[in-house]
mmCIF file of C-alpha atoms in Angstrom:
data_model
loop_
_atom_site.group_PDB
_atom_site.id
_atom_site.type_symbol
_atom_site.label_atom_id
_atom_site.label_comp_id
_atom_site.label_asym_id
_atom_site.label_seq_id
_atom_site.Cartn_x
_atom_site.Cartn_y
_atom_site.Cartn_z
ATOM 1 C CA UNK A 1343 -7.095 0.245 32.771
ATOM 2 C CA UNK A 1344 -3.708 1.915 32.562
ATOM 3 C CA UNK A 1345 -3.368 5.296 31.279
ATOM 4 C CA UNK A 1346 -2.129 3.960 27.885
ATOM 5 C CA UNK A 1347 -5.086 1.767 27.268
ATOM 6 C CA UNK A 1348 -7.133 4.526 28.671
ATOM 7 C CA UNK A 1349 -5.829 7.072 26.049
ATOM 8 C CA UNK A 1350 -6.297 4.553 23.200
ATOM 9 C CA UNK A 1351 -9.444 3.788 23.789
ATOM 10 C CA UNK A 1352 -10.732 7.284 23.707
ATOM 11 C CA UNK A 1353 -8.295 8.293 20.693
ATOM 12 C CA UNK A 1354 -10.056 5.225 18.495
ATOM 13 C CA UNK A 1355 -13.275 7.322 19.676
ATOM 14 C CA UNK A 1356 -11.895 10.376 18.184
ATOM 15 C CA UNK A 1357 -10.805 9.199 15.306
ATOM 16 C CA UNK A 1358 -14.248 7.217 14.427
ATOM 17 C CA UNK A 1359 -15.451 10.542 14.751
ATOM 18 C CA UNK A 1360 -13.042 11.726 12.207
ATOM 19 C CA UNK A 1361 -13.989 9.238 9.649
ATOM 20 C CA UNK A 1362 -17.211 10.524 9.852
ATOM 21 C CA UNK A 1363 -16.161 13.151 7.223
ATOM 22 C CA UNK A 1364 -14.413 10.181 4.967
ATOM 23 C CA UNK A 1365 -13.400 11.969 1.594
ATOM 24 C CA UNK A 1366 -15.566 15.637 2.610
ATOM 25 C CA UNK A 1367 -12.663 18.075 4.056
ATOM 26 C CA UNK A 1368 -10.183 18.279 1.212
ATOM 27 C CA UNK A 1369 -7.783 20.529 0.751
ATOM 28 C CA UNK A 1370 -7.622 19.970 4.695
ATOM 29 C CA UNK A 1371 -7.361 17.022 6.925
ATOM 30 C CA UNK A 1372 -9.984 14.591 8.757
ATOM 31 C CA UNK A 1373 -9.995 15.616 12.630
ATOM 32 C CA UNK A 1374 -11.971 14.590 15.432
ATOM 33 C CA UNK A 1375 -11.724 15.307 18.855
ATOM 34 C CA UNK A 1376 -13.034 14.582 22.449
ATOM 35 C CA UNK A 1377 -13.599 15.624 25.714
ATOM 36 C CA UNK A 1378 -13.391 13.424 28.820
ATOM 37 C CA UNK A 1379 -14.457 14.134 32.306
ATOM 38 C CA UNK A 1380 -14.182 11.216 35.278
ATOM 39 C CA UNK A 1381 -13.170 8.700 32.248
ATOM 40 C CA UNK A 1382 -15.975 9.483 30.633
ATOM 41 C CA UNK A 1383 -17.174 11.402 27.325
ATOM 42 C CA UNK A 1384 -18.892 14.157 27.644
ATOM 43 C CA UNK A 1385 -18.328 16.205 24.245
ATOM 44 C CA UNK A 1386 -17.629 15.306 20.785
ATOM 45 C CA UNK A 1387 -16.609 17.025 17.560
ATOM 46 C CA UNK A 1388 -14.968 16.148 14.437
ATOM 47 C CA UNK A 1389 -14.269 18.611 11.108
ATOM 48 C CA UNK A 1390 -16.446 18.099 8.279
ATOM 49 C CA UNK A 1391 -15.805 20.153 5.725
ATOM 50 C CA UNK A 1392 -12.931 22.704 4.241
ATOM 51 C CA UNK A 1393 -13.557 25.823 5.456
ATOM 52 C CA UNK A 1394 -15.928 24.522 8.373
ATOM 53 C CA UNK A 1395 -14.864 24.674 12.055
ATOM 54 C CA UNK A 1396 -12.091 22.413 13.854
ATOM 55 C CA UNK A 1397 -13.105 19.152 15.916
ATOM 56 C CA UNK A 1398 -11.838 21.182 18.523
ATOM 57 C CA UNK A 1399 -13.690 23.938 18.871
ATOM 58 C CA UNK A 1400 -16.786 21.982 17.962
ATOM 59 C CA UNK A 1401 -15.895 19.627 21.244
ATOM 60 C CA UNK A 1402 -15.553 23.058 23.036
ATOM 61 C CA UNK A 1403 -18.780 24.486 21.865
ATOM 62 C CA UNK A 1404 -20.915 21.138 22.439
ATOM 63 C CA UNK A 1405 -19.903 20.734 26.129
ATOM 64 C CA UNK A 1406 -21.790 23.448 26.858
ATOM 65 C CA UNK A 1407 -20.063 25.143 29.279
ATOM 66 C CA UNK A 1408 -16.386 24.526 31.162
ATOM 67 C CA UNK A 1409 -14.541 21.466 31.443
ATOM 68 C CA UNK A 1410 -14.855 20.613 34.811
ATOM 69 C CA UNK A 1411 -11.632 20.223 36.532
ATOM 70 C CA UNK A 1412 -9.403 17.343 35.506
ATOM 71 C CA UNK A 1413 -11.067 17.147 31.885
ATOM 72 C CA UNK A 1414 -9.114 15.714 29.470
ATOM 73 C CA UNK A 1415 -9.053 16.657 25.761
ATOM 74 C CA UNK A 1416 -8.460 14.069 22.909
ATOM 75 C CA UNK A 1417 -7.748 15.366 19.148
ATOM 76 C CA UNK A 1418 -6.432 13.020 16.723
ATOM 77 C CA UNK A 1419 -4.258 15.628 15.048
ATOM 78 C CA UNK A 1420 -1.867 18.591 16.726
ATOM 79 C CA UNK A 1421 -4.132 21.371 17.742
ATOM 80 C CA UNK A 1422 -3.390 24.626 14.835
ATOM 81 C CA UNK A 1423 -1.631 27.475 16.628
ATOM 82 C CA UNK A 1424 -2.016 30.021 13.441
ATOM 83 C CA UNK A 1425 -4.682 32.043 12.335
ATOM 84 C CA UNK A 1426 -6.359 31.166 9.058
ATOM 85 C CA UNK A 1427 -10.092 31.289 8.143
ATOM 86 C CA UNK A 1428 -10.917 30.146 11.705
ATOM 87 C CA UNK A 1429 -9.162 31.310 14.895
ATOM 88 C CA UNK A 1430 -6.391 29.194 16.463
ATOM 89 C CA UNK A 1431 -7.067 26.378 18.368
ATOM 90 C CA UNK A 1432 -4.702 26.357 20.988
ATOM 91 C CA UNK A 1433 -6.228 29.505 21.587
ATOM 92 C CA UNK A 1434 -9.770 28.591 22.081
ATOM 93 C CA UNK A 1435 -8.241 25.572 24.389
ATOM 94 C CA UNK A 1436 -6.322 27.883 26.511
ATOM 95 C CA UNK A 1437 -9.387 30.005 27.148
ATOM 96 C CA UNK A 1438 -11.486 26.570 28.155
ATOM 97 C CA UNK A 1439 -9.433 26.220 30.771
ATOM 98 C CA UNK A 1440 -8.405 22.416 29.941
ATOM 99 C CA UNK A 1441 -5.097 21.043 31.248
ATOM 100 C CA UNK A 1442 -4.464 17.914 30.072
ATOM 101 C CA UNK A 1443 -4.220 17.716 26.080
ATOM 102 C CA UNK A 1444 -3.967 14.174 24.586
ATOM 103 C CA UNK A 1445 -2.705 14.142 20.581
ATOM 104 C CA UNK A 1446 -2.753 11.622 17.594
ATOM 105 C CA UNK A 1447 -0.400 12.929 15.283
ATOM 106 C CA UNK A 1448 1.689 15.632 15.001
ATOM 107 C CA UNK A 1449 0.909 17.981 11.926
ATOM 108 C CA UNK A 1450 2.619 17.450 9.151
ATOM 109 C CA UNK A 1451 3.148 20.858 7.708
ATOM 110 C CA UNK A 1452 7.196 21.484 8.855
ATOM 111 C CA UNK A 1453 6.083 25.204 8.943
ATOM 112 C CA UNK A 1454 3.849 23.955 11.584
ATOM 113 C CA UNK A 1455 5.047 20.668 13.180
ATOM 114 C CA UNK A 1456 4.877 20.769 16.983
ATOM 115 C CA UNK A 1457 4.603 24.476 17.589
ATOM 116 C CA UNK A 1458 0.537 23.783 18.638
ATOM 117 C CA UNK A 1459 2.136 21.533 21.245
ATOM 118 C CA UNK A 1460 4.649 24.065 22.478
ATOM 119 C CA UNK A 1461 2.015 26.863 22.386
ATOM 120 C CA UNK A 1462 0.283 24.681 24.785
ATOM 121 C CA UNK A 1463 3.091 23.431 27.010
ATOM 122 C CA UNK A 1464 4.160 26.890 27.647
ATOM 123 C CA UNK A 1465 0.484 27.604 28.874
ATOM 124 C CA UNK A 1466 0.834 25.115 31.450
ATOM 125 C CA UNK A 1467 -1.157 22.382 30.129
ATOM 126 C CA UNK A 1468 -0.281 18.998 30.065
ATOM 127 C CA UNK A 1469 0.613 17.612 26.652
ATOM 128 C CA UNK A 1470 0.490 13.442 25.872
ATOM 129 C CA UNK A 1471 1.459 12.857 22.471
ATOM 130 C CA UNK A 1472 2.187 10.305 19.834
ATOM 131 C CA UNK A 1473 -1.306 8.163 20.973
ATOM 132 C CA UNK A 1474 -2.037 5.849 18.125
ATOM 133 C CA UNK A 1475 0.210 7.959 15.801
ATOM 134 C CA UNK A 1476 0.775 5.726 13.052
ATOM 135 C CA UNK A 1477 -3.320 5.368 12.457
ATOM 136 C CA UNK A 1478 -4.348 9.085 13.051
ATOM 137 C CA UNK A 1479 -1.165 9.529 10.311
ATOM 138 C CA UNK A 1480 -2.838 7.063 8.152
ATOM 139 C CA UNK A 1481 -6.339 8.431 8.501
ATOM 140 C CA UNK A 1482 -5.131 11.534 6.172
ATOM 141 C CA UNK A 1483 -2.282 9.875 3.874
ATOM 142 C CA UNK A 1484 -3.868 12.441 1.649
ATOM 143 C CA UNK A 1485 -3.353 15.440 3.305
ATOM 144 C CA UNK A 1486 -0.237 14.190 4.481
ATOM 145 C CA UNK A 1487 1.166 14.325 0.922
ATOM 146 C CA UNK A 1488 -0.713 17.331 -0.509
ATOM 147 C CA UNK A 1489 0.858 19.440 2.735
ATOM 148 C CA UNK A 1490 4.553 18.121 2.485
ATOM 149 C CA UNK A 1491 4.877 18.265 -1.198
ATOM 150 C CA UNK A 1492 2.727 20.455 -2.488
ATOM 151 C CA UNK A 1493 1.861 18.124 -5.162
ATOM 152 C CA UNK A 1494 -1.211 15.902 -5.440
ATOM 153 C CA UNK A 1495 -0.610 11.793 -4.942
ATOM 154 C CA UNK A 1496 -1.106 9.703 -7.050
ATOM 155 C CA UNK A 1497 -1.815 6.444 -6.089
ATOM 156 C CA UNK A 1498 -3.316 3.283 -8.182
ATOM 157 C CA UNK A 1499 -5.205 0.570 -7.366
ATOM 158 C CA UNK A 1500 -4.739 -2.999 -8.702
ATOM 159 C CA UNK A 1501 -6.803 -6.475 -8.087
ATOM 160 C CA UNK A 1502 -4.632 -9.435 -8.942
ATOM 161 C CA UNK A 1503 -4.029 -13.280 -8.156
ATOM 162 C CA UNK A 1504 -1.670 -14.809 -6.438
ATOM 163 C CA UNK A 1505 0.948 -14.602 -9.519
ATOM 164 C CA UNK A 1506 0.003 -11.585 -9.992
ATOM 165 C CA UNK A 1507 -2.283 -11.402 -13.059
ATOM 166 C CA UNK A 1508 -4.991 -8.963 -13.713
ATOM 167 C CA UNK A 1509 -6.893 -10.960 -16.631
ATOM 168 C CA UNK A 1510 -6.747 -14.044 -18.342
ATOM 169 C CA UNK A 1511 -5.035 -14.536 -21.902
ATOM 170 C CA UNK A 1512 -8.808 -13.453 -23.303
ATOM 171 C CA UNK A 1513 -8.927 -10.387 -21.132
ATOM 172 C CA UNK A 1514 -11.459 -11.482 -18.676
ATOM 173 C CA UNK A 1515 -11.208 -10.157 -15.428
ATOM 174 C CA UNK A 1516 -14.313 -9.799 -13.256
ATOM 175 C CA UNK A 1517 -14.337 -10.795 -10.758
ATOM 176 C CA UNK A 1518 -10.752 -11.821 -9.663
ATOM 177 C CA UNK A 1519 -11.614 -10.057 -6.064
ATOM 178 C CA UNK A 1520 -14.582 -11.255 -3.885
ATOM 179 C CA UNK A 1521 -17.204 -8.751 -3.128
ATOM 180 C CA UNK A 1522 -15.634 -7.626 0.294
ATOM 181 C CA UNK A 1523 -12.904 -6.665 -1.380
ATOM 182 C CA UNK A 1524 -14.837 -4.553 -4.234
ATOM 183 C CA UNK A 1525 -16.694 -2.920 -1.318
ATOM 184 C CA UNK A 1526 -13.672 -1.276 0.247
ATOM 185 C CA UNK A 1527 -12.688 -0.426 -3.027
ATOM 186 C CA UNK A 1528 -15.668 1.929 -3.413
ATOM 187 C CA UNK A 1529 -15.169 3.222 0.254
ATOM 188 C CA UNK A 1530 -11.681 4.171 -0.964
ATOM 189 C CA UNK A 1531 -13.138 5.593 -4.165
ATOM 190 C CA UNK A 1532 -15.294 8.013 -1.614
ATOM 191 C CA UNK A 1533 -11.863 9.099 -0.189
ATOM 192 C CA UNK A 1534 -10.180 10.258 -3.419
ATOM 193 C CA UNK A 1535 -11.180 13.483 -4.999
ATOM 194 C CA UNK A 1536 -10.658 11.795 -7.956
ATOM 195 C CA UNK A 1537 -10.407 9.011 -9.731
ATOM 196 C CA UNK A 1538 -8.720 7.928 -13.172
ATOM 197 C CA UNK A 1539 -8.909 5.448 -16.214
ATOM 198 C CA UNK A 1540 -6.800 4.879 -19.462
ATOM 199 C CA UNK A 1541 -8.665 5.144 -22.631
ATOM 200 C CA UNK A 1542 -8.862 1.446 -23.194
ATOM 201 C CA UNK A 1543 -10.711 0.691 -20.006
ATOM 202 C CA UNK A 1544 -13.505 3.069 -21.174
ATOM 203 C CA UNK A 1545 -13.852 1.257 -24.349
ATOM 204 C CA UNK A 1546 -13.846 -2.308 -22.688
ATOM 205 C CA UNK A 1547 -15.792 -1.720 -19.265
ATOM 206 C CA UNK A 1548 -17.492 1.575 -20.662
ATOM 207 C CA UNK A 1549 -17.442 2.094 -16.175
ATOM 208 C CA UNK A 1550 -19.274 4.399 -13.751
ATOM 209 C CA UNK A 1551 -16.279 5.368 -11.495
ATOM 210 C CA UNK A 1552 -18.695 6.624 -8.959
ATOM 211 C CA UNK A 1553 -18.356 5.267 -5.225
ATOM 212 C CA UNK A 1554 -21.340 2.914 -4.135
ATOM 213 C CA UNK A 1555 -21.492 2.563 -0.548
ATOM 214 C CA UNK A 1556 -24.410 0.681 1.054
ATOM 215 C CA UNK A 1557 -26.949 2.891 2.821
ATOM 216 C CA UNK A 1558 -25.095 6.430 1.359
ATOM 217 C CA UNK A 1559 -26.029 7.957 -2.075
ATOM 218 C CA UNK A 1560 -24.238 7.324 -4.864
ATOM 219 C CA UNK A 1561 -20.906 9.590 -5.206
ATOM 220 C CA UNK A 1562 -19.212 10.910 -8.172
ATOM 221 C CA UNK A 1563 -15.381 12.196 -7.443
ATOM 222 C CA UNK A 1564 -13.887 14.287 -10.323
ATOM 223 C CA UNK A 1565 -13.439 11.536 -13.550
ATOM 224 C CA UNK A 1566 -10.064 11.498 -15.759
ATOM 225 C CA UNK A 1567 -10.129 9.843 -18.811
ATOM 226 C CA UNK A 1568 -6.406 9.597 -19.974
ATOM 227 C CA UNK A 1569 -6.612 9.443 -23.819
ATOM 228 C CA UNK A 1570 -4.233 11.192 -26.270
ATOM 229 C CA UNK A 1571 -5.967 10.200 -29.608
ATOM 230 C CA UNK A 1572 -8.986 10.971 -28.075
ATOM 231 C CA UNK A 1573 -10.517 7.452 -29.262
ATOM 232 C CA UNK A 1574 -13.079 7.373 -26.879
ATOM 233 C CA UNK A 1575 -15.192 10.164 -28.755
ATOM 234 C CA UNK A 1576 -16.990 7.810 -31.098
ATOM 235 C CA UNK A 1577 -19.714 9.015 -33.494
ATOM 236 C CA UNK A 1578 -22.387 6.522 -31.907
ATOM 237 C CA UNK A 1579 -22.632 5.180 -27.873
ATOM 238 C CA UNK A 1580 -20.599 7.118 -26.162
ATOM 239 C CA UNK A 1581 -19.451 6.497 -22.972
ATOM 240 C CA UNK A 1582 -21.385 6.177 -19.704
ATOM 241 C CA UNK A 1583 -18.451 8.875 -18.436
ATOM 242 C CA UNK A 1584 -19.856 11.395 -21.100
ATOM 243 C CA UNK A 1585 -23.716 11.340 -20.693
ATOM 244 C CA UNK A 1586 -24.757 10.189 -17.305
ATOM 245 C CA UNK A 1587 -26.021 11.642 -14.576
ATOM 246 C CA UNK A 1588 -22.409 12.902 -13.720
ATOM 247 C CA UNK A 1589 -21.042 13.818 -16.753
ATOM 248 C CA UNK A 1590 -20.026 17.255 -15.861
ATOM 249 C CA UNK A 1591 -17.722 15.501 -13.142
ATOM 250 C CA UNK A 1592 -15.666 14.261 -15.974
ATOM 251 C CA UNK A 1593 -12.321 15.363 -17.656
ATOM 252 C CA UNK A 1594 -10.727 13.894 -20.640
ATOM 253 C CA UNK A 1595 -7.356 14.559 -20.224
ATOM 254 C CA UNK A 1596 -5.108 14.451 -23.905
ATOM 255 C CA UNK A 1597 -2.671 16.224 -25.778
ATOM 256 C CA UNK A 1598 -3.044 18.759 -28.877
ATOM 257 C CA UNK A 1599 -2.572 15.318 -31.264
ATOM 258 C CA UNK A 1600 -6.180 14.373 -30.364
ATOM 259 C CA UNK A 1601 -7.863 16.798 -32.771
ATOM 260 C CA UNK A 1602 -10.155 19.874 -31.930
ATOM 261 C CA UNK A 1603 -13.445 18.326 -33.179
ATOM 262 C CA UNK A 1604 -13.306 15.929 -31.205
ATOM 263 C CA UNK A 1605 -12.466 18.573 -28.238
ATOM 264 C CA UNK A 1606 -15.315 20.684 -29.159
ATOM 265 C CA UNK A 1607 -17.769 17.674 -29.149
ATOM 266 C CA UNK A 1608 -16.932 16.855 -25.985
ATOM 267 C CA UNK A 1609 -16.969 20.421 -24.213
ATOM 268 C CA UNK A 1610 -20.318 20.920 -26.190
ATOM 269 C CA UNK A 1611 -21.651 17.572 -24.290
ATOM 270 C CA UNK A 1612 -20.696 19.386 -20.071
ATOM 271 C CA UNK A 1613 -17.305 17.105 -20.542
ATOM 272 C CA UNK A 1614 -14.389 19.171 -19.542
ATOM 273 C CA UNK A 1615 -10.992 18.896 -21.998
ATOM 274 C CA UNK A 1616 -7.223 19.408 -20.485
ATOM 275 C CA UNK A 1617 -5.137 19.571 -23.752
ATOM 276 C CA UNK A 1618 -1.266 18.749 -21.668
ATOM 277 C CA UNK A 1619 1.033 19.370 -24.012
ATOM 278 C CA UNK A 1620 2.979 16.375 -25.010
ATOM 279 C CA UNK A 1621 5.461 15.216 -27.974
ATOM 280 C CA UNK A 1622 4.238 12.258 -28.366
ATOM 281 C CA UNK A 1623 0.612 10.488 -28.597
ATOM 282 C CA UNK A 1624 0.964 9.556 -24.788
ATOM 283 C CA UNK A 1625 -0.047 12.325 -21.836
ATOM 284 C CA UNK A 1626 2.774 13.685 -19.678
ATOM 285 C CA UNK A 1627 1.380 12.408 -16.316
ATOM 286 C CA UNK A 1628 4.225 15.267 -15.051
ATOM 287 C CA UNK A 1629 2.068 17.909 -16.827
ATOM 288 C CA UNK A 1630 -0.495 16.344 -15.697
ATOM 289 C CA UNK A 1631 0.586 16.428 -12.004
ATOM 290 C CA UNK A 1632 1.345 20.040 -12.769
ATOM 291 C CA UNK A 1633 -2.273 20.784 -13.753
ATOM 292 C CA UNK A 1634 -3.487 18.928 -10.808
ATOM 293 C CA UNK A 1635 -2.096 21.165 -8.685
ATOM 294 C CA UNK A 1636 -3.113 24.174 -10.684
ATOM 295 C CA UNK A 1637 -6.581 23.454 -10.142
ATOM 296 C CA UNK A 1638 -5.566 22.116 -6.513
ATOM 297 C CA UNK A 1639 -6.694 18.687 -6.745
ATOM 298 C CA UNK A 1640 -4.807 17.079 -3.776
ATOM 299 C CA UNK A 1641 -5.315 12.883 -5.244
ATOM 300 C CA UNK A 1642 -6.184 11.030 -8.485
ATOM 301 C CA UNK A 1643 -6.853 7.399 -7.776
ATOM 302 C CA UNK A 1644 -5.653 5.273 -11.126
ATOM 303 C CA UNK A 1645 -7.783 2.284 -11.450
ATOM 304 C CA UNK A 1646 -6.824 1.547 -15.402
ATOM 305 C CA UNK A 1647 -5.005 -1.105 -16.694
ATOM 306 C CA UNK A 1648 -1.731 -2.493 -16.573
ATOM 307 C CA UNK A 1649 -0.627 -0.136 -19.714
ATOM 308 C CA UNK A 1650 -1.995 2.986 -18.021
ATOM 309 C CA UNK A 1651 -0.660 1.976 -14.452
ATOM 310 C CA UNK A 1652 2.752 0.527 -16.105
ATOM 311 C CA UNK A 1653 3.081 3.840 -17.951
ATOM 312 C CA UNK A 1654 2.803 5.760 -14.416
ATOM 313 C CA UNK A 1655 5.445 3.760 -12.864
ATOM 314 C CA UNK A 1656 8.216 3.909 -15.598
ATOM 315 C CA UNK A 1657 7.810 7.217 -15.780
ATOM 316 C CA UNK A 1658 8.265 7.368 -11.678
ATOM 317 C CA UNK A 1659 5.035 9.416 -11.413
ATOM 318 C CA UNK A 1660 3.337 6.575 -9.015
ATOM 319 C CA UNK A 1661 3.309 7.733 -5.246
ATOM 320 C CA UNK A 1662 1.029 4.976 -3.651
ATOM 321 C CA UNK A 1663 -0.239 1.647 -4.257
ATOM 322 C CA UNK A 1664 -3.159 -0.749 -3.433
ATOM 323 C CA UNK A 1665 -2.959 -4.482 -4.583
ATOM 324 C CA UNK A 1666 -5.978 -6.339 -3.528
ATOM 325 C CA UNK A 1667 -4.483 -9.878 -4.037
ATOM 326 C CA UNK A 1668 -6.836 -12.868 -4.396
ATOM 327 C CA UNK A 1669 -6.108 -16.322 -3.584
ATOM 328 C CA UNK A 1670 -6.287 -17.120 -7.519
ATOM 329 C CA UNK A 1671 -4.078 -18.892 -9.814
ATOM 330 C CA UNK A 1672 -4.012 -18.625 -13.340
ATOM 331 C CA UNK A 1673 -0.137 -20.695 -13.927
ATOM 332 C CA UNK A 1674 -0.441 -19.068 -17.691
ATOM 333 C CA UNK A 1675 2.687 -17.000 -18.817
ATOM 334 C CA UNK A 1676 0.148 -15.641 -21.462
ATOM 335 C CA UNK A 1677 -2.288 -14.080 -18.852
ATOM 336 C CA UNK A 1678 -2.070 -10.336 -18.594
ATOM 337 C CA UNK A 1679 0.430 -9.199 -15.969
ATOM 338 C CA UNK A 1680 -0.226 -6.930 -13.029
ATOM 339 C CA UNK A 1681 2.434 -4.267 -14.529
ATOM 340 C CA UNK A 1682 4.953 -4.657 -17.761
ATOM 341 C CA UNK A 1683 7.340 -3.382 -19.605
ATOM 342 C CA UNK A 1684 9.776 -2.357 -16.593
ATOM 343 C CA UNK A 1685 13.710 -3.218 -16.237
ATOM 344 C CA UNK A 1686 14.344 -4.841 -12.995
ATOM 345 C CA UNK A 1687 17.779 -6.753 -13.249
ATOM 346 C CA UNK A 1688 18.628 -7.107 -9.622
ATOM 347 C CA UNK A 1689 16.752 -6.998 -6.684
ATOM 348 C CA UNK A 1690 18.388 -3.888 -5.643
ATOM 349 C CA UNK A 1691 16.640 -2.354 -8.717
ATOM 350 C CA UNK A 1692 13.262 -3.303 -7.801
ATOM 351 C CA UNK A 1693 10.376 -0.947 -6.587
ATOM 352 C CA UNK A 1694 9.045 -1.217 -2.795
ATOM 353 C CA UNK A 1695 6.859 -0.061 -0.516
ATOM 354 C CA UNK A 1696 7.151 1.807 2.694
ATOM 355 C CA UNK A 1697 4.448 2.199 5.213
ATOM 356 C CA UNK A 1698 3.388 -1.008 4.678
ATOM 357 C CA UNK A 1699 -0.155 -1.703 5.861
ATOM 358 C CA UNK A 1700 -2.161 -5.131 4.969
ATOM 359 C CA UNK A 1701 -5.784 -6.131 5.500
ATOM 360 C CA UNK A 1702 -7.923 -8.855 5.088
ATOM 361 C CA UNK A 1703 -11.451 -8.684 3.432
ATOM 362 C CA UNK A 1704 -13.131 -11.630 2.455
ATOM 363 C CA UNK A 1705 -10.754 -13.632 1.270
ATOM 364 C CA UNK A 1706 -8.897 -11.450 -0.528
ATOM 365 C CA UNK A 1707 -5.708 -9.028 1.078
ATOM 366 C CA UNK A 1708 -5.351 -5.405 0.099
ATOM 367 C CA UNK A 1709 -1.421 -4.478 0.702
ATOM 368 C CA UNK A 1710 -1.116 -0.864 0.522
ATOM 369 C CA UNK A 1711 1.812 1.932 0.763
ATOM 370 C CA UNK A 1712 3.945 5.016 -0.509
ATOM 371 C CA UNK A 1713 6.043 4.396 -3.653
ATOM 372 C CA UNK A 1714 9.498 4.053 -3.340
ATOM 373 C CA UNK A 1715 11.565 3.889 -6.525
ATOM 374 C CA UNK A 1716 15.171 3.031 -6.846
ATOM 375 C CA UNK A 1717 17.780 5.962 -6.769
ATOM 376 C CA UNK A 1718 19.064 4.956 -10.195
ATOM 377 C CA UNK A 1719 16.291 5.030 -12.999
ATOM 378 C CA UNK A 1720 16.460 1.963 -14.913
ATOM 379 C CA UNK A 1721 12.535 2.253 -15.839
ATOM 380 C CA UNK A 1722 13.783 4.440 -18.977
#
């Protein structure tokens, strides 16, 4: 094998390991990390939790005792060179004795980007970087955005047919996606901290919003309910959202026009209440973002409707998208659309994505990337 194919292979190692703590090590980012002696693994670490140690230092710590000579380290993501509730990394690899340091990504953090790799170049180890870079990137789109903005992302997911309708002219809509294509859904719904729904999707679905993934317990990420009036607090069967199992994982999110009975009803149930203030009826998703990172909540996956999801993109709110696309036709200009209500006169006014990724499951193809909106705003 060359050495190219030779680092791959052992990076797709590391960063299997990695996924291992899928949706577990927020604020921070997934890492995993190997070591190799004579082409072959002998240690293995990945980070599992915030506050936990680095892949790393766990790699270190397993082997046991020093690399032999000629070891080779793999870590999906730039080594830290700063002290913070654990000790530096490069540190810990400098003292290993290691010469030969193979790397994913670089980090993202510009008050960080590439000094782990010059801490260990002027050490005298051996630095290979850039080794399946675009999927250890991808692997913590997340953190990625969290680190370089300081803001959470917000991204939405959407299941449509080829002509890009959500439901029929009645409203029906399950299934329009095959059940591959729900299944990844709920393995990205294990990712997200959090996960959000517009008041009418409550009242129609009444849904769980918990991630189901075979042979795993059932998950609940934080819950948004985005409703102003606060219509969803009826007098009898209230919402699955508001007395299950999870109930204190939810958050109705609405503005001071919703009434405080309603408020106190729900607060008296475990439910928690953010009142973002708001001149209208409809929540500020801005004040919303603004809370978010308040109460440092790095993602909020939007899985509402069209109204809720069309509402996130005029406003320009909308950082990343998943369309799981099925190969459906409905051919009925009365069918509800995928999103509404926007202003697109010209193709140079239209909204695209960048970092374009597309996968099959089932028959179905999820197209997925980062937001990018047009420099003028014609969405007003």
């Amino acid at each position: 094998m060359s050495d190219l194919a030779t680092h791959e292979m052992h990076m797709r190692r590391a960063l299997a390991l990695a996924r291992q703590a899928w949706g577990t090590t927020h604020p921070n980012p997934m890492v995993g990390a190997v070591i190799v002696e004579d082409g072959k693994i002998v240690a293995e670490g990945f980070h599992a939790q915030d506050g936990g140690p680095h892949a790393e230092r766990l790699a270190l710590l397993a082997r046991g005792k020093p690399p032999r000579l000629g070891a080779v380290l793999y870590v999906t993501l730039e080594p830290c060179s700063t002290h913070g509730r654990t000790g530096a990394c490069t540190e810990a690899i400098i003292a290993s004795g290691i010469k030969h340091v193979v790397v994913g990504a670089t980090d993202p953090n510009p008050a960080h980007a590439g000094k782990g790799l010059d801490v260990l170049r002027a050490a005298g180890i051996e630095v290979t970087a850039g080794v399946l870079a675009r999927e250890c990137e991808d692997l913590n789109l997340i953190f990625n955005h969290w680190i370089t903005r300081d803001s959470p992302m917000l991204a939405a997911k959407l299941a449509v047919t080829l002509d890009g309708r959500m439901a029929c002219r009645t409203g029906e809509s399950k299934w329009i996606t095959g059940e591959p294509a729900r299944a990844d859904v709920h393995r990205w719904r294990r990712l997200f901290p959090s996960i959000a729904v517009g008041a009418g999707t409550v009242l129609k679905d009444n849904p769980r919003l918990t991630s189901r993934v075979p042979g795993e317990p059932e998950w609940s990420p934080i819950r948004f309910v985005f409703d102003g009036l606060l219509r969803t607090v009826v007098d009898k069967n209230l919402p699955a959202l508001y007395t299950d199992e999870f109930h204190e994982r939810t958050i109705v999110v609405t503005t001071p026009h919703g009434g405080m009975g309603y408020v106190r009803k729900l607060r008296d149930l475990g439910v928690g209440v953010w009142i973002v203030d708001s001149p209208t009826q409809r929540v500020s998703f801005a004040e919303f973002r603004k809370r978010c990172v308040a109460e440092k909540i790095p993602a909020v996956l939007f899985e509402g409707g069209p109204q809720l999801v069309s509402q996130i993109t005029r406003d320009r709110q909308l950082d990343y998208l998943f369309v799981y696309r099925a190969p459906l036709l409905f051919a009925d200009d009365r069918a509800k659309p995928m999103l509404n209500g926007l202003r697109t006169e010209h193709v140079s006014n239209a909204i695209r994505l960048a970092d374009v990724r597309s996968e099959t499951h089932g028959d179905d193809v999820l197209t997925r990337g980062r937001v990018v909106y047009p420099e003028k705003n014609v969405y007003r």
